[in-house]
PDB file of C-alpha atoms in Angstrom:
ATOM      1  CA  UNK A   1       0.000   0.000   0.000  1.00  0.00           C
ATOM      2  CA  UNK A   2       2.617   2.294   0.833  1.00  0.00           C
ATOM      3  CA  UNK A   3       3.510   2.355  -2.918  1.00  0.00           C
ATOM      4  CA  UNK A   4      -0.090   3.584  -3.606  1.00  0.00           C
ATOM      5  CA  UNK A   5       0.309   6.673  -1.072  1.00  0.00           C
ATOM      6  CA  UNK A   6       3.824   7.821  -2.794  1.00  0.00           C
ATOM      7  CA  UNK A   7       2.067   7.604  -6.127  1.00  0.00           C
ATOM      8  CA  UNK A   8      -0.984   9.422  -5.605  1.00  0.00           C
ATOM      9  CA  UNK A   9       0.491  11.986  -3.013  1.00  0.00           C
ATOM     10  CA  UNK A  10       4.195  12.068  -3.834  1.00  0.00           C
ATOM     11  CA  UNK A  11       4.965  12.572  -0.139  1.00  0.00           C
ATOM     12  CA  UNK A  12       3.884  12.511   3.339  1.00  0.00           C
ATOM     13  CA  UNK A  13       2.517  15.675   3.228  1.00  0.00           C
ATOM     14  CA  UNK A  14       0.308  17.138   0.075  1.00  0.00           C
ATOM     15  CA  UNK A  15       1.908  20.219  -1.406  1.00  0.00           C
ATOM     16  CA  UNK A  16      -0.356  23.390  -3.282  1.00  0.00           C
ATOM     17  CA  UNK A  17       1.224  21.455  -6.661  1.00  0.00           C
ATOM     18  CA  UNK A  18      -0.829  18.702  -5.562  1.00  0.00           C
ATOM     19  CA  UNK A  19      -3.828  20.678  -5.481  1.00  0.00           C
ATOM     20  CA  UNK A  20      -4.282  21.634  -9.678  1.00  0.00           C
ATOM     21  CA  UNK A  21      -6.067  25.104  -7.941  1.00  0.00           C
ATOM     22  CA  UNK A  22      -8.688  23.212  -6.654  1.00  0.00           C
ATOM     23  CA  UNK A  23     -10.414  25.513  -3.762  1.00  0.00           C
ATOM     24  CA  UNK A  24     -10.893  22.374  -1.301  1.00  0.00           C
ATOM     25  CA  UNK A  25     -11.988  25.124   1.539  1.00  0.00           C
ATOM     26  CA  UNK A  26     -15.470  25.820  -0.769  1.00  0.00           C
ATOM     27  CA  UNK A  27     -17.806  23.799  -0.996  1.00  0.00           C
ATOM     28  CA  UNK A  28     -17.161  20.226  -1.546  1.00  0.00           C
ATOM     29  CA  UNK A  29     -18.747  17.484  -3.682  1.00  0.00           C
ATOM     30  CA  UNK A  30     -18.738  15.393  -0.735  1.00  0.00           C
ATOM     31  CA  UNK A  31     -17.051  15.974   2.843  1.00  0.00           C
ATOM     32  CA  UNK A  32     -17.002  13.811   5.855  1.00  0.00           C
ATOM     33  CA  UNK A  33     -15.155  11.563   8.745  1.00  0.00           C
ATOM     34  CA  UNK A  34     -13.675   7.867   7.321  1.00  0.00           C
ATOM     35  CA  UNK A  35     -10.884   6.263   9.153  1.00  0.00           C
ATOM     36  CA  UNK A  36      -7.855   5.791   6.553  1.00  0.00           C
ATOM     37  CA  UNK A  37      -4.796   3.091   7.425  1.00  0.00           C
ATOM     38  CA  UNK A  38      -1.473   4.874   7.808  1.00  0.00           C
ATOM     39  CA  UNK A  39       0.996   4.380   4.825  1.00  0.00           C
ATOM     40  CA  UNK A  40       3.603   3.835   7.201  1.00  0.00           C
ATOM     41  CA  UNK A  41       2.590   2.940  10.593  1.00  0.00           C
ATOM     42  CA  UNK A  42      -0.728   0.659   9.844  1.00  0.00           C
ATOM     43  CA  UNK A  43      -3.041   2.205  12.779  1.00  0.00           C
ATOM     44  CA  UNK A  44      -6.398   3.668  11.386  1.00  0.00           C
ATOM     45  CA  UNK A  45      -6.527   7.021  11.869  1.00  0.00           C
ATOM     46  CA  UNK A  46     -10.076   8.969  11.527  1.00  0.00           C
ATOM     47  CA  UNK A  47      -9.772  11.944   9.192  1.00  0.00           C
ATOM     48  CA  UNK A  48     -11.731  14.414   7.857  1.00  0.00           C
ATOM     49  CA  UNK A  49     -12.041  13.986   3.855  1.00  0.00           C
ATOM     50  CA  UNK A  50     -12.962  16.379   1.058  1.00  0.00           C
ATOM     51  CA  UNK A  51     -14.059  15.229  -2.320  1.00  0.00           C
ATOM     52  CA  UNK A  52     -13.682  18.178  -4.835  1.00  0.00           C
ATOM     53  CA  UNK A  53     -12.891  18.396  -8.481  1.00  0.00           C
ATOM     54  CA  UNK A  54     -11.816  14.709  -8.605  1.00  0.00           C
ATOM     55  CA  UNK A  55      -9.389  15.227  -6.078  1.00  0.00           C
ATOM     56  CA  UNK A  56     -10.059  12.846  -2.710  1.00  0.00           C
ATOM     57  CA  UNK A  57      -8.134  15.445   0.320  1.00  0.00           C
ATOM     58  CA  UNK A  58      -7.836  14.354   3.848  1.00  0.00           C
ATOM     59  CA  UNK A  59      -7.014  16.288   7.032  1.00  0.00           C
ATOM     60  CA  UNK A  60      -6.797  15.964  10.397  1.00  0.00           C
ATOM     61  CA  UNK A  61      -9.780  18.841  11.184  1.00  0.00           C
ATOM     62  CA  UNK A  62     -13.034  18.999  10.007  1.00  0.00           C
ATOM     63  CA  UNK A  63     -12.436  22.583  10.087  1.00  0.00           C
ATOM     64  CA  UNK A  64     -11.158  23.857   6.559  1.00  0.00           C
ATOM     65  CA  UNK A  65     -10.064  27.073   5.192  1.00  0.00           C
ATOM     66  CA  UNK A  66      -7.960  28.582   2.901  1.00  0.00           C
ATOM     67  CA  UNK A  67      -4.897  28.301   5.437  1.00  0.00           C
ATOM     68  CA  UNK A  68      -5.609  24.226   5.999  1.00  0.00           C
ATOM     69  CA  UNK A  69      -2.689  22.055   5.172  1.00  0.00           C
ATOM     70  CA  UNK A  70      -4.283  18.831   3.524  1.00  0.00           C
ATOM     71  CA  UNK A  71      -2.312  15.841   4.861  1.00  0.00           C
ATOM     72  CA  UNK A  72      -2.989  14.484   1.170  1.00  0.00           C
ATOM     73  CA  UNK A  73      -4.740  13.837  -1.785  1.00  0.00           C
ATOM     74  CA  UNK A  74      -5.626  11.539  -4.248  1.00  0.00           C
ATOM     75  CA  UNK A  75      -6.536  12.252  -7.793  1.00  0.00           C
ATOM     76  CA  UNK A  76      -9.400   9.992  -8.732  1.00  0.00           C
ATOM     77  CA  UNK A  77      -8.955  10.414 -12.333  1.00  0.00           C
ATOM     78  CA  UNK A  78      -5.994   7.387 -11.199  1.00  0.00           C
ATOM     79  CA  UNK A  79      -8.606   5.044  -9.295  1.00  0.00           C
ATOM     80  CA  UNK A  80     -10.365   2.050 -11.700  1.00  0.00           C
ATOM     81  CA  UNK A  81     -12.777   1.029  -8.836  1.00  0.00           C
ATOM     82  CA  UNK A  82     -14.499   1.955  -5.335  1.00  0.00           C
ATOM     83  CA  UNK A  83     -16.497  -0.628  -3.662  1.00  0.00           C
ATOM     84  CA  UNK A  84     -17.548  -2.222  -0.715  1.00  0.00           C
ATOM     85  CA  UNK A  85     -14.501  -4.293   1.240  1.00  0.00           C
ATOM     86  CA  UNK A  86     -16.289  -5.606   4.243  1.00  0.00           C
ATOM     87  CA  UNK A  87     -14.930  -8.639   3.472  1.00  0.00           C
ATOM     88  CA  UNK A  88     -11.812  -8.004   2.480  1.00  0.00           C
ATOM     89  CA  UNK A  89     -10.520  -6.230   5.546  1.00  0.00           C
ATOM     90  CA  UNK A  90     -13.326  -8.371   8.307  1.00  0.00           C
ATOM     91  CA  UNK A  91     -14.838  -4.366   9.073  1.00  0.00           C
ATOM     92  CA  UNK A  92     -17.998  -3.258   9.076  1.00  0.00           C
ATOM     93  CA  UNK A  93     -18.614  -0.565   6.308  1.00  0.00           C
ATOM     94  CA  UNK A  94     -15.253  -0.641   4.858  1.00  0.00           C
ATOM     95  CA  UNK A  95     -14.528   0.132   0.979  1.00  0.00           C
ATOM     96  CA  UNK A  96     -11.442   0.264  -1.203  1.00  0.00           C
ATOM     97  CA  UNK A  97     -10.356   2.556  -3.887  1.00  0.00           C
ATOM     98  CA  UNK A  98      -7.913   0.829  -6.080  1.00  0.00           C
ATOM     99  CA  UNK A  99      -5.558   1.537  -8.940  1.00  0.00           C
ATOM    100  CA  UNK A 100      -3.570  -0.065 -11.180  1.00  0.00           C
ATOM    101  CA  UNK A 101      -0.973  -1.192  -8.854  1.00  0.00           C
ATOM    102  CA  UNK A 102      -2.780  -0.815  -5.173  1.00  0.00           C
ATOM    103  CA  UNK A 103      -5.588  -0.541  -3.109  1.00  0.00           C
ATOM    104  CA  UNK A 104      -6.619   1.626  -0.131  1.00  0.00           C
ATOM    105  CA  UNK A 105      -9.078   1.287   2.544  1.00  0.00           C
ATOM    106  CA  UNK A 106     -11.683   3.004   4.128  1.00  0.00           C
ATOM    107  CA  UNK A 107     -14.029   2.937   7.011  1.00  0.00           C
ATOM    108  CA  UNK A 108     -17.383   5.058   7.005  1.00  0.00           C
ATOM    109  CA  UNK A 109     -19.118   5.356  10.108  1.00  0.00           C
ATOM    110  CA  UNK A 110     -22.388   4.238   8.584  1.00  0.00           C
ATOM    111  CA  UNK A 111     -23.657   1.767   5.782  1.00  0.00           C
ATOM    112  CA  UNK A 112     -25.415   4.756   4.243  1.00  0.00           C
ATOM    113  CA  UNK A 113     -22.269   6.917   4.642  1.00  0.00           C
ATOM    114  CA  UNK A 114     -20.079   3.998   3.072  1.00  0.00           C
ATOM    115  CA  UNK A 115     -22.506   3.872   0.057  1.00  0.00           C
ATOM    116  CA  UNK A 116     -22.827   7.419   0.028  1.00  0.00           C
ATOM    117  CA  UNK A 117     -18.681   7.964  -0.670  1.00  0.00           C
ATOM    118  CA  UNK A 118     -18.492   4.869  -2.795  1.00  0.00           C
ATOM    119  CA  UNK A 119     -21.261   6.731  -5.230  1.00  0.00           C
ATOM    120  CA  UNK A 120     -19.411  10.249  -4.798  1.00  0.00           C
ATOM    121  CA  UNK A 121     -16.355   8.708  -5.676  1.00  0.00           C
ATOM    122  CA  UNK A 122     -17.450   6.371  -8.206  1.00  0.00           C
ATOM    123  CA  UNK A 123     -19.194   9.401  -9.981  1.00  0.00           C
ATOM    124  CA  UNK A 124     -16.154  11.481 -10.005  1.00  0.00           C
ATOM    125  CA  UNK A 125     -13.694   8.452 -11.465  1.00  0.00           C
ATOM    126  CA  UNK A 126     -16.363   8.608 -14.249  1.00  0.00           C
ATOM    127  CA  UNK A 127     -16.107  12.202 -14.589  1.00  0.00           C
ATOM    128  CA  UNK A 128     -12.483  12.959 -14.297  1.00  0.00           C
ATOM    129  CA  UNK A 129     -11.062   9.819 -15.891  1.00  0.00           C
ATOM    130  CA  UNK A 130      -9.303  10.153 -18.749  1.00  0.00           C
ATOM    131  CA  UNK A 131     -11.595   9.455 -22.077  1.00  0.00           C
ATOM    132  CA  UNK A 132     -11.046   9.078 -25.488  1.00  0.00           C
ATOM    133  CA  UNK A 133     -11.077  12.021 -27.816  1.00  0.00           C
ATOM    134  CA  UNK A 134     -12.283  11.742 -31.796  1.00  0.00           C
ATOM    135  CA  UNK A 135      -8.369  13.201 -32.911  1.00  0.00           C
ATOM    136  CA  UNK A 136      -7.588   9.429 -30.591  1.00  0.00           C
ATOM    137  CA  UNK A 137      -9.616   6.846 -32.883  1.00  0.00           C
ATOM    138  CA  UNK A 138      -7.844   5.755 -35.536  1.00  0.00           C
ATOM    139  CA  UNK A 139     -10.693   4.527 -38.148  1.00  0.00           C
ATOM    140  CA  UNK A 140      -9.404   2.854 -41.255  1.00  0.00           C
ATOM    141  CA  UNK A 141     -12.317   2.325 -42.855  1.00  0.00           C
ATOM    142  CA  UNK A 142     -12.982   6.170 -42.620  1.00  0.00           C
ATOM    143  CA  UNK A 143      -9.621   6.701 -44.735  1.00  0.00           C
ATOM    144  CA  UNK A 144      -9.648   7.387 -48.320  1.00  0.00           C
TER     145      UNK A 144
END
């Protein structure tokens, strides 16, 4: 996992680079407690996440302005899949968020508030992901 966390966030701590201008201290998509496992130390840790402009920020206050320090962020236009991981990790309303080469894991305090992020962030993978532009298709049968 901790290869996931250098990937998406470069570092320890998020940097205003990491951010692409996005005003997380506005109003978010989608803002609320999960408990997150460390990248180094595996303890869950509750933080306070902000879902904004396909970027997934987490601090350690619910408080946010302008000032706030995110302690990172993940771009979702990275992320293939968010679902349920109950299962996976034996805890009740817990869901992953996965890449190509990892997977993280989250805890929601509810069942609707688990199903309530996995839709937020599912929605926002859609949006933000990369897609396939016309100049991109290469149609031979359209060529003379």
């Amino acid at each position: 996992m901790a290869s996931l966390w250098r990937a998406v966030v470069g570092s320890a701590q998020a940097g205003p680079e990491d951010y692409d201008g996005v005003e997380f201290w506005g109003t978010p998509e989608r803002a609320g407690w999960l408990t997150k496992q460390g990248e180094y130390i595996k303890t869950w840790r509750r933080r306070w996440f902000v879902l904004k402009q396909g970027k997934l920020f987490w601090f350690k206050e619910s408080t946010i302005t302008r000032a706030s320090r995110p302690r990172g962020v993940i771009p979702v236009a990275n992320c293939l899949t968010v679902k349920g991981a109950e299962d996976v990790i034996n805890r009740q309303f817990a869901f992953e968020l996965s890449t190509r080469n990892d997977t993280m894991y989250f805890i929601a305090d509810s069942e609707k508030e688990k199903e309530d992020w996995i839709n937020s962030i599912g929605r926002s993978i859609v949006q933000h992901s990369r897609s396939v532009t016309d100049d991109e298709i290469l149609d031979y049968d359209s060529r003379k």
